[in-house]
Coordinates of C-alpha atoms and ligand atoms in Angstrom, one line a residue:
X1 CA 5.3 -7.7 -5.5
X2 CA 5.6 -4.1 -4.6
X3 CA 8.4 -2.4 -2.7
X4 CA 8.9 1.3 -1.6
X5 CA 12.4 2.2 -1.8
X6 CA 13.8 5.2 0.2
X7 CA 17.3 6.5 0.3
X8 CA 18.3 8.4 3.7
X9 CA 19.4 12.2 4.1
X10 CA 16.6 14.7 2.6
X11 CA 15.6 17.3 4.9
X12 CA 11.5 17.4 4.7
X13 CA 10.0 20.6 3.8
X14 CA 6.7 21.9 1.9
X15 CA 2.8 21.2 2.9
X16 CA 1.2 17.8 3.2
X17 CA -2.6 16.9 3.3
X18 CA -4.2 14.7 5.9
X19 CA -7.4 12.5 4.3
X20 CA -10.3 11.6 6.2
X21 CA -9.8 8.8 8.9
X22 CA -9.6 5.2 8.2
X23 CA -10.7 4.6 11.9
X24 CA -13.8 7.2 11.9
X25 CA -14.9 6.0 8.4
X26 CA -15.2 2.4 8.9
X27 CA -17.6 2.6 11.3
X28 CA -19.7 5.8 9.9
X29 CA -20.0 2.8 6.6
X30 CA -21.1 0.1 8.8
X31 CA -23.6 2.5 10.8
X32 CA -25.0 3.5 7.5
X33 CA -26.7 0.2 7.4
X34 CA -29.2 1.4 10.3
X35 CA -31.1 3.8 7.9
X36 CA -34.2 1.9 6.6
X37 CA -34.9 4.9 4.4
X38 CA -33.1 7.4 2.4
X39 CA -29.5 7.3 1.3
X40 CA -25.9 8.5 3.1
X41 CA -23.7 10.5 1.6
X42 CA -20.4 10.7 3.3
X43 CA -17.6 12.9 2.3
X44 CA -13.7 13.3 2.3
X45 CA -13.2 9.3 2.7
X46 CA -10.1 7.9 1.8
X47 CA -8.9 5.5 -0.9
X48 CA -8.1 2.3 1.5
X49 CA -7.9 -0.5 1.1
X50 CA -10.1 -1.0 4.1
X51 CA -12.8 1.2 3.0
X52 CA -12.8 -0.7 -0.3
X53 CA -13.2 -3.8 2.1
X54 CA -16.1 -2.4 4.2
X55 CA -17.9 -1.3 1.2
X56 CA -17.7 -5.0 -0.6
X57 CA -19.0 -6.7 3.3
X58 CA -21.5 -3.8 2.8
X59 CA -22.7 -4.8 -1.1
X60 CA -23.1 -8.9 0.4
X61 CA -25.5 -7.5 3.1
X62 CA -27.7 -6.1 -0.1
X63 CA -26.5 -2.4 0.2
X64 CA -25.6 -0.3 -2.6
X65 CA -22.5 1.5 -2.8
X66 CA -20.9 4.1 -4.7
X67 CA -17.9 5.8 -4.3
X68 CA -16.2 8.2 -6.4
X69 CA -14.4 11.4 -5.6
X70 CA -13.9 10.6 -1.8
X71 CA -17.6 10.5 -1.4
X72 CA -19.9 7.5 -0.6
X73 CA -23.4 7.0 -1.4
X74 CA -25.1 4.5 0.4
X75 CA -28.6 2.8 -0.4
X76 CA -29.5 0.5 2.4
X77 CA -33.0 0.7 2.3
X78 CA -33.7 -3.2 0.9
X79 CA -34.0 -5.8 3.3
X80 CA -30.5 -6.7 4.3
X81 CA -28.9 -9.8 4.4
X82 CA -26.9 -10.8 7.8
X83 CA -23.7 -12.7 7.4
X84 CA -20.1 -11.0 6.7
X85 CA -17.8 -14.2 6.1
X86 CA -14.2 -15.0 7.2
X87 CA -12.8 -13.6 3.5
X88 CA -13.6 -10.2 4.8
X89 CA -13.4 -10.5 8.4
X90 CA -9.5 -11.6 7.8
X91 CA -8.4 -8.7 6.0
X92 CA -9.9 -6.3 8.4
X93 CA -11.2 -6.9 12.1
X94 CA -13.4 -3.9 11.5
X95 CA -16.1 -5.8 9.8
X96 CA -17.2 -7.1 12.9
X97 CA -18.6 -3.5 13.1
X98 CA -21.6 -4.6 11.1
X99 CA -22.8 -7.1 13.8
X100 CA -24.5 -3.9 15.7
X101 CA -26.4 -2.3 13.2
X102 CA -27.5 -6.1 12.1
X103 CA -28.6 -6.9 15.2
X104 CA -30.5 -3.0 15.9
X105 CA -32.0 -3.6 12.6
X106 CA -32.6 -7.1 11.9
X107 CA -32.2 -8.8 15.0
X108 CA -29.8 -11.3 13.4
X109 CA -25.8 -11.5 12.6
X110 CA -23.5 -13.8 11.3
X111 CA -20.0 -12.8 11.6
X112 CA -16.9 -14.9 10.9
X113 CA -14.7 -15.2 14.0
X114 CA -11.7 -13.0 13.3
X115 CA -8.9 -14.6 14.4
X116 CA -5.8 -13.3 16.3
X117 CA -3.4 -10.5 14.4
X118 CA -0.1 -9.5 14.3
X119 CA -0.2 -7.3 17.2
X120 CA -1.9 -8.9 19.7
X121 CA -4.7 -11.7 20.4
X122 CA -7.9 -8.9 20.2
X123 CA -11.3 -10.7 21.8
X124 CA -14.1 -9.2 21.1
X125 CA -15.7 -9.9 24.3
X126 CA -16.9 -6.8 25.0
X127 CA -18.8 -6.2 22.1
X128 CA -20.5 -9.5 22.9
X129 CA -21.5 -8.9 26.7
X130 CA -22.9 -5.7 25.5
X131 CA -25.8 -7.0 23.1
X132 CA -26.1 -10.0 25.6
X133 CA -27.2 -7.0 28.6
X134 CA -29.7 -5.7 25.6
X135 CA -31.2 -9.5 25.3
X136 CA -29.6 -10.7 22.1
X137 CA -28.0 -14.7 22.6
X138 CA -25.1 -15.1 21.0
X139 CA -23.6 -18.3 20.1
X140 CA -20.0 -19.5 18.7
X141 CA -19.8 -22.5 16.2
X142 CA -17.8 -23.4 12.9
X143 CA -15.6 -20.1 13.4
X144 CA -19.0 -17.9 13.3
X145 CA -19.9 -16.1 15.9
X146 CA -23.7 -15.5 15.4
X147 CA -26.0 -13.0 17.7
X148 CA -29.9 -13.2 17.8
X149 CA -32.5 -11.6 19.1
X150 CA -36.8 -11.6 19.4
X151 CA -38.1 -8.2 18.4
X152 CA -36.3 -5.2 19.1
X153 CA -32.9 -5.1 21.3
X154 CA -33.4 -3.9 25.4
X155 CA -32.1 -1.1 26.5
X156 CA -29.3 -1.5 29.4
X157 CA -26.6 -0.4 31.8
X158 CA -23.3 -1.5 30.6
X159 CA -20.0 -1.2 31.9
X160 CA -16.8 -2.1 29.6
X161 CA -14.0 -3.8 31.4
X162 CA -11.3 -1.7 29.0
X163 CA -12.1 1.7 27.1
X164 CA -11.9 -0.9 24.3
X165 CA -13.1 1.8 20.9
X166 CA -14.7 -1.1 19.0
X167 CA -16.8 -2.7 21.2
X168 CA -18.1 1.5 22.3
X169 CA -19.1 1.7 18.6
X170 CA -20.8 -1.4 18.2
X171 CA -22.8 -1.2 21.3
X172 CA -23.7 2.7 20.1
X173 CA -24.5 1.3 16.9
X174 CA -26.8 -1.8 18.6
X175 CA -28.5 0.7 21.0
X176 CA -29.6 3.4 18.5
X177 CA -32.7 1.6 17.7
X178 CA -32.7 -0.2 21.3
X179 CA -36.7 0.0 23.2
X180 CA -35.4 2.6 26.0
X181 CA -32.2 4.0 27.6
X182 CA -28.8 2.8 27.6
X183 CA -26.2 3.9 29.4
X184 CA -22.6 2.7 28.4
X185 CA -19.9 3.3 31.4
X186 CA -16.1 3.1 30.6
X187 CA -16.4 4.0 27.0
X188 CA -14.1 5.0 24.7
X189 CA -13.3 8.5 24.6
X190 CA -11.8 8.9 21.3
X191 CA -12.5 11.4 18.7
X192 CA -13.7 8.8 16.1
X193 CA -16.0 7.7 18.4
X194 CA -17.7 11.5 18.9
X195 CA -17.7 11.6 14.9
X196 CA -19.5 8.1 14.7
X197 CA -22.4 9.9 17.4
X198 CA -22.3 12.6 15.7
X199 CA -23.3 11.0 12.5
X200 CA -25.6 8.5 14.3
X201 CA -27.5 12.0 15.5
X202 CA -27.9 13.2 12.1
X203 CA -29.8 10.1 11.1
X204 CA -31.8 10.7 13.8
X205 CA -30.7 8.9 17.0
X206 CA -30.3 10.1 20.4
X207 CA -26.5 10.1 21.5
X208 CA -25.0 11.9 24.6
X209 CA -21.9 12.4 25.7
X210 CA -19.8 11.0 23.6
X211 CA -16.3 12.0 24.3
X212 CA -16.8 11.6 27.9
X213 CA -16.3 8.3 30.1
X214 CA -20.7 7.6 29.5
X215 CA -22.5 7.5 27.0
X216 CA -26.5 7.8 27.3
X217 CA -28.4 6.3 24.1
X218 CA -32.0 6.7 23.6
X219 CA -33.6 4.1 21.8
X220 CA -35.5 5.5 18.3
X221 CA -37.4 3.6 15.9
X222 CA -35.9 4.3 13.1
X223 CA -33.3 5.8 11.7
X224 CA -32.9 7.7 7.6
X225 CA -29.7 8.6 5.8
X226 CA -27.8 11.5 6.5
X227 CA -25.0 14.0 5.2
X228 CA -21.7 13.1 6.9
X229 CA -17.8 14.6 6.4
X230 CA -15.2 12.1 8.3
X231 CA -13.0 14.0 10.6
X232 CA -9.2 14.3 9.5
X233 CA -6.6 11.4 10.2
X234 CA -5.2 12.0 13.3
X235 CA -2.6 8.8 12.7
X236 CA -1.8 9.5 9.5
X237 CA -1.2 13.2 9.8
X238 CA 0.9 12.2 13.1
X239 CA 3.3 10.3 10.4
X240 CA 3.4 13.4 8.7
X241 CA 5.3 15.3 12.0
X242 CA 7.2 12.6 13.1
X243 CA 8.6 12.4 8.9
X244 CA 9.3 16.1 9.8
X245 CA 10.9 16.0 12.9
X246 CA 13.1 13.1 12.3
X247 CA 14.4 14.8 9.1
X248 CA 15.1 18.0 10.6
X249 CA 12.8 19.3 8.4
X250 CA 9.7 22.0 8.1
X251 CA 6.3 20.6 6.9
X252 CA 3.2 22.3 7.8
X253 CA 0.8 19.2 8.2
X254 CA -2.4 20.3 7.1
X255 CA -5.8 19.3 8.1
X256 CA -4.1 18.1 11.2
X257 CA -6.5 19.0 14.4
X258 CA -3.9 20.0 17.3
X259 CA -6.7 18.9 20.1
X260 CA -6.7 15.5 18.7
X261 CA -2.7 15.0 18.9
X262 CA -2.3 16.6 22.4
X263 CA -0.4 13.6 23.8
X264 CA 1.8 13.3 20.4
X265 CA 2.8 16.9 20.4
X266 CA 3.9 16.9 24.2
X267 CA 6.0 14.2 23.8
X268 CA 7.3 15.4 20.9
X269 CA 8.2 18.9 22.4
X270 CA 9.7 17.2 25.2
X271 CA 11.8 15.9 22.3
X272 CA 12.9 19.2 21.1
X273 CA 10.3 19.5 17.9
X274 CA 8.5 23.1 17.9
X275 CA 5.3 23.3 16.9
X276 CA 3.2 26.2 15.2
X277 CA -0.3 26.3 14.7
X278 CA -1.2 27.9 11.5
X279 CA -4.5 27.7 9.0
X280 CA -6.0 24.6 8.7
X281 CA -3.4 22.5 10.4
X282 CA 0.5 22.6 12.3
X283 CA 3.5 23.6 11.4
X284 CA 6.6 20.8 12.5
X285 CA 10.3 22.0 13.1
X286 CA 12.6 19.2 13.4
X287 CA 15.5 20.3 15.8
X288 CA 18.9 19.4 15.2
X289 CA 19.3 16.9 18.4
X290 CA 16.7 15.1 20.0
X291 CA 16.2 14.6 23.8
X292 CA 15.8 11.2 24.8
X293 CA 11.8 10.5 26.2
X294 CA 9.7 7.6 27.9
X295 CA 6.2 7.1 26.7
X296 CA 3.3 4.9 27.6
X297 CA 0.7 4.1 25.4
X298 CA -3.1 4.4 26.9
X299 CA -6.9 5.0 25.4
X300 CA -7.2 8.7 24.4
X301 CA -6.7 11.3 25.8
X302 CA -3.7 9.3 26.4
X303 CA -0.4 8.4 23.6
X304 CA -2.1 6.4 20.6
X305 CA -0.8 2.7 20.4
X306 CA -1.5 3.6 16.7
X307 CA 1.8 6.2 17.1
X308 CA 3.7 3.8 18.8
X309 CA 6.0 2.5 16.4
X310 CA 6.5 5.7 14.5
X311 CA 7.1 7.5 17.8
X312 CA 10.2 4.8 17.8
X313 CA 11.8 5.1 14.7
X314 CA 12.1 9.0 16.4
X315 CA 13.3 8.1 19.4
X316 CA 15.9 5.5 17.9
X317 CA 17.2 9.1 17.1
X318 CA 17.4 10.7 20.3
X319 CA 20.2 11.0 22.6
X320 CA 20.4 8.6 25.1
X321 CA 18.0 6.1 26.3
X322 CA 14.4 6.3 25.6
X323 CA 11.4 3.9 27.0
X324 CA 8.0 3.2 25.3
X325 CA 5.8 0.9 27.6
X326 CA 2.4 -0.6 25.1
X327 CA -0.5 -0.9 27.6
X328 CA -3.1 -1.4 24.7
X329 CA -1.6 -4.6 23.0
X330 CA 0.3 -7.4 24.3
X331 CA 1.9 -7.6 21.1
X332 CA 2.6 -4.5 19.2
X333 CA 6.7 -4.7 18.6
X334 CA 6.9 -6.7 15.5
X335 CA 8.9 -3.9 14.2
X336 CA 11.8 -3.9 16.1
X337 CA 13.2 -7.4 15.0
X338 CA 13.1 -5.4 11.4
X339 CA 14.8 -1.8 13.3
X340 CA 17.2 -4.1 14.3
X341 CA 18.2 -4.9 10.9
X342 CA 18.9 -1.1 10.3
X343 CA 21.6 -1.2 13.2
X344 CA 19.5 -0.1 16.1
X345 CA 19.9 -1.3 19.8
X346 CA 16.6 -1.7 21.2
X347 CA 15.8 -4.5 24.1
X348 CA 12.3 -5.7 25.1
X349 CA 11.3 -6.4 28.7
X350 CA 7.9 -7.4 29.3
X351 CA 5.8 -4.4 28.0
X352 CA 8.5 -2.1 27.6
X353 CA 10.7 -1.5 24.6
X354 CA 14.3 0.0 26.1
X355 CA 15.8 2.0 22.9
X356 CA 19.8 3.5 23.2
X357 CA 20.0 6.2 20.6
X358 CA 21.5 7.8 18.5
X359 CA 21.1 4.8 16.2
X360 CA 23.2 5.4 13.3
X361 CA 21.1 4.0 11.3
X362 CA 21.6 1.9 8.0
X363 CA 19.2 0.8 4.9
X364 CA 18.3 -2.5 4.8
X365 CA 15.7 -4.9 3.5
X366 CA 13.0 -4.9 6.0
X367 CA 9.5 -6.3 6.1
X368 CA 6.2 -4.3 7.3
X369 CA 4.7 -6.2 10.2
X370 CA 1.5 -4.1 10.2
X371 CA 0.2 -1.1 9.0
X372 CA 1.7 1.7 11.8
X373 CA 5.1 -0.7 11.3
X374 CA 5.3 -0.3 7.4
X375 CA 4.8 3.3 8.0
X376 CA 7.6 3.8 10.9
X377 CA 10.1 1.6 8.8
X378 CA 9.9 3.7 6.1
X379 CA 10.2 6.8 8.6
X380 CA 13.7 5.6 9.5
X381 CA 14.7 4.8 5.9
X382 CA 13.9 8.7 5.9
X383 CA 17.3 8.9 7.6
X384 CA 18.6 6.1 7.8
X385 CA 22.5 5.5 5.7
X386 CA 21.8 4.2 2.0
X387 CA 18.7 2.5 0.7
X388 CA 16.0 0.9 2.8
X389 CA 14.1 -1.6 0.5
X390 CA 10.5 -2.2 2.5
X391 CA 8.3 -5.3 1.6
X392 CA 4.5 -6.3 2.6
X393 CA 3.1 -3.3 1.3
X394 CA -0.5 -4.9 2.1
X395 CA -0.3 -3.5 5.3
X396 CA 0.5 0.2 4.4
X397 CA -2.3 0.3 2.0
X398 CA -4.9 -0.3 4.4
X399 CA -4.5 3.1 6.5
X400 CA -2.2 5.1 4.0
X401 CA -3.3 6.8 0.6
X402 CA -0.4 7.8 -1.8
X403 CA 2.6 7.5 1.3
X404 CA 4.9 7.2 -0.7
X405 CA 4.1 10.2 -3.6
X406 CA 3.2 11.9 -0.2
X407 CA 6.7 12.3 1.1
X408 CA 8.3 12.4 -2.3
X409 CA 6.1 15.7 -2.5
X410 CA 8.5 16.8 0.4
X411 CA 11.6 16.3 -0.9
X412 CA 12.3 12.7 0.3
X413 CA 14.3 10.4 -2.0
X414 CA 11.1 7.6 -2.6
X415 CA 9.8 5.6 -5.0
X416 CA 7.7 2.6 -5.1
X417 CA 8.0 -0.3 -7.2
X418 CA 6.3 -3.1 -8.9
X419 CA 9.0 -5.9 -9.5
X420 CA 7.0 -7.4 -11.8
X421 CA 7.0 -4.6 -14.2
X422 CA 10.0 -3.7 -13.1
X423 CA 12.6 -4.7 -16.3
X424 CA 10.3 -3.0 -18.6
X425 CA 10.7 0.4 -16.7
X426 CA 13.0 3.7 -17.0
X427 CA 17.1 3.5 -16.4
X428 CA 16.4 5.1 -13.0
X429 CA 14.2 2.5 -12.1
X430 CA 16.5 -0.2 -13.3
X431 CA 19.8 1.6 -10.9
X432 CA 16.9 0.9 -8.2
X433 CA 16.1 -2.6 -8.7
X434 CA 20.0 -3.9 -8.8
X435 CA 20.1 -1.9 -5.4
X436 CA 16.7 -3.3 -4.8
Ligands
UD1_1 C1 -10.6 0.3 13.1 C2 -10.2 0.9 14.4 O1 -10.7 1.9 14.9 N1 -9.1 0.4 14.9 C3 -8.5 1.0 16.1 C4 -9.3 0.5 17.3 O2 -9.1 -1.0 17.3 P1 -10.1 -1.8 18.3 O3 -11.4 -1.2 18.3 O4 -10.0 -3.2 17.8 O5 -9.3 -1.7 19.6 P2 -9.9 -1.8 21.1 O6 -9.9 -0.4 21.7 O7 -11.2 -2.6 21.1 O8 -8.8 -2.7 21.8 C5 -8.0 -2.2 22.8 C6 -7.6 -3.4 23.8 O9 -8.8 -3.9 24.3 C7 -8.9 -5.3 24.1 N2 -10.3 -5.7 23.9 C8 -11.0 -5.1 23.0 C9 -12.3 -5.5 22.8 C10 -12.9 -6.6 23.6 O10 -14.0 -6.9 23.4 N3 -12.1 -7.2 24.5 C11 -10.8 -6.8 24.7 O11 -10.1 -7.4 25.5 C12 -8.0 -5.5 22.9 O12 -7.5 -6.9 22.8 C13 -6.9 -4.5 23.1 O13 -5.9 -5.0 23.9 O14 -8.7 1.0 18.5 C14 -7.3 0.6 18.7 C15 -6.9 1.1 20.1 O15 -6.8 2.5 20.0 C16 -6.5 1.1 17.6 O16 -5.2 0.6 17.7 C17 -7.0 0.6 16.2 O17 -6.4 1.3 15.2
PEP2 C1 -4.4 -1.3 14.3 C2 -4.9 -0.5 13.4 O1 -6.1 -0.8 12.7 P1 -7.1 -2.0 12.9 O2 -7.8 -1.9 14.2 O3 -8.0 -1.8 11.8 O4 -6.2 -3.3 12.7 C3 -4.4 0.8 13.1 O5 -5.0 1.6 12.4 O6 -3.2 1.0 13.4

């Protein structure tokens, strides 16, 4: 079992690199199944565990794909198959991203129900009363949900209940090849989702207004591969500044897009942090005290859920009390059972997390919940007294590439371990594990 061990009290400094998004990527793979002719070449994707996991659904449904250097080629030009099982579907809810282009271009999916998650029960009823308004049935049996339709999908006017980001994408990705106009009201407004039109409309469809509240689809007949560079992590590389700011430290995060991280950087100026913009990316100044803030998580424009437990570690650090309120998912504080075994007073009241800092906080053994939660944990081992030994690395490695050789490259005191192989490895290694 793997373990990344940190030891508190480095001051950050240096550059770090930002990969391409884990949440634009995964569905720019699954849309790649709507070109009946010619390949996709997509560039600067991440090493994930999820995009490993999109690609294998992707082989089952008779795709080809190759990926080497943070490029993907993808070949789905053979008649596909239709059915992305429960193995798949459990590691990642995004498989159920294929069920769109399936439908659009076979008129037939088969997609293992997901299941709930750690942070939250996630339906997926949105995505399903959207291909119902473009005349697919869909039907639920033997933990399948399975859509259908005659002929091509019908255009339509849909309206989502919540700005949900999934269910925009697969409803783009059903009504690309759609016989007329849709019009999606209510959509998700987030910059994965422009990327995903953006490489829909190089393959030939008709998206509009993507990154607005509608979204207007014109229905094409076909669709071919197309050339495609993921936009830059706007999670990952918001890590990156809250690793600087809680440190005290001075990391220029590069690659990092300051118009996609407007609500992050305003709460984190209202912290103290000072922010540069500089070439290719931001500049983060941790300040020596941090102001106590409230928050309240919403769809973008708003303050990513996806930040939301990082954005606590941070304010475990602040003077006096802070307040995050989670309006996304009903179920998104795993981690503070695990802060709380690092000596931090935080209370939860309904949908509101009540944190007194300044935690003096202490290293512990601590378990990642989820992936944002294995990333925040290891942000308050960054500071936290002694060594903080953090478990369930499954997690991190869906949405982080090299984390740990990634803050080690700015000075912080990180290693991560295999215990298997552990008793075979270096003296330093071996001081670790008795600590571990
Ligand atoms: C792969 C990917 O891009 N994942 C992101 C995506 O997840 P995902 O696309 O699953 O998130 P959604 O925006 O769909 O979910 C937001 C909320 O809407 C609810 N909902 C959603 C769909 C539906 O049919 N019915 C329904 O009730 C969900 O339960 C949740 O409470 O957006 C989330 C919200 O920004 C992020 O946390 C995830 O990192
Ligand atoms: C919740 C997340 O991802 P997913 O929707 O793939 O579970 C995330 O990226 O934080």
């Amino acid at each position: 079992m793997d373990k990344i061990i940190v030891r508190g009290g480095r001051r950050l400094s240096g550059t770090v690199k930002v990969e391409g998004a884990k949440n634009a990527v995964l569905p720019v793979i699954a849309a790649s199944l709507l070109a009946s002719e010619g390949k996709s070449y997509i560039y600067d994707v991440p090493s994930l565990a999820d995009v490993y996991t999109i690609n294998e659904v992707l082989r089952l449904l008779n795709t080809e794909v190759i990926f080497n250097d943070n490029m993907i080629q993808v070949d789905a030009s053979k008649p596909l198959l239709t059915e992305a099982p429960f193995e798949y579907v459990r590691k990642m809810r995004a498989s159920v991203l294929v069920m769109g282009p399936l439908l659009a271009r076979v008129g037939h999916a088969r997609v293992a129900l997901p299941g709930g998650c750690a942070i939250g029960s996630r339906p997926i009823d949105q995505h399903l009363k959207g291909f119902e308004a473009m005349g697919a049935s869909v039907v639920v049996g033997n933990g399948f949900l399975e859509a259908k339709v005659e002929g091509r999908l019908r255009g339509a006017k849909i309206y989502l209940d919540f700005p949900s980001v999934g269910a925009t994408e697969n409803i783009m990705m059903a009504a690309v090849l759609a016989e007329g106009t849709t019009t999606i009201e209510n959509v998700a407004k987030e910059p994965e989702i422009v990327d995903l039109a953006n490489y829909l409309n190089a393959m030939g469809a008709k998206v509009r207004g993507a990154g607005t509240g509608t979204i207007r689809i014109d229905g094409v007949e076909k669709l071919v591969g197309a050339h495609h560079t993921i936009i830059p992590d706007r999670i990952e590389a918001g890590t990156f500044m809250i690793a600087a700011a809680i440190t005290q430290g001075d990391v220029i995060v590069k690659g990092a897009v300051p118009e996609h991280l407007t609500a992050l950087i305003a709460k984190m100026e209202e912290m103290g942090v000072r922010f540069e913009e500089v070439k290719d990316g931001i500049r983060v100044i941790g300040p020596e005290r941090l102001k106590a803030i409230d928050l309240k998580t919403m769809p973008y424009p708003g303050f990513p859920t996806d930040m939301q437990s990082q954005m606590m570690a941070l304010q475990l650090r602040a003077e006096g009390t802070s307040m995050i309120t989670e309006t996304v998912f009903e179920n998104r504080y795993m981690h503070v059972e695990e802060f709380r075994r690092m000596n931090s007073d935080i209370k939860i009241e309904g949908r509101s997390a009540i944190i007194n800092g300044p935690a003096n906080l202490q290293g512990a053994e601590v378990s990642a919940t989820d992936l944002r939660a294995a990333a925040a944990l290891i942000l308050a081992g960054l500071v936290a007294e002694g060594y903080t030994r953090v478990v369930e690395l499954k997690h991190l490695d869906r949405g982080y590439y090299n984390f740990t050789e990634k803050l080690a490259g700015l000075g912080a005191e990180i290693e991560r371990i295999n215990e298997d192989t552990i008793t075979k490895s270096s003296n330093i290694i071996n001081v670790r594990s008795n600590l571990a």
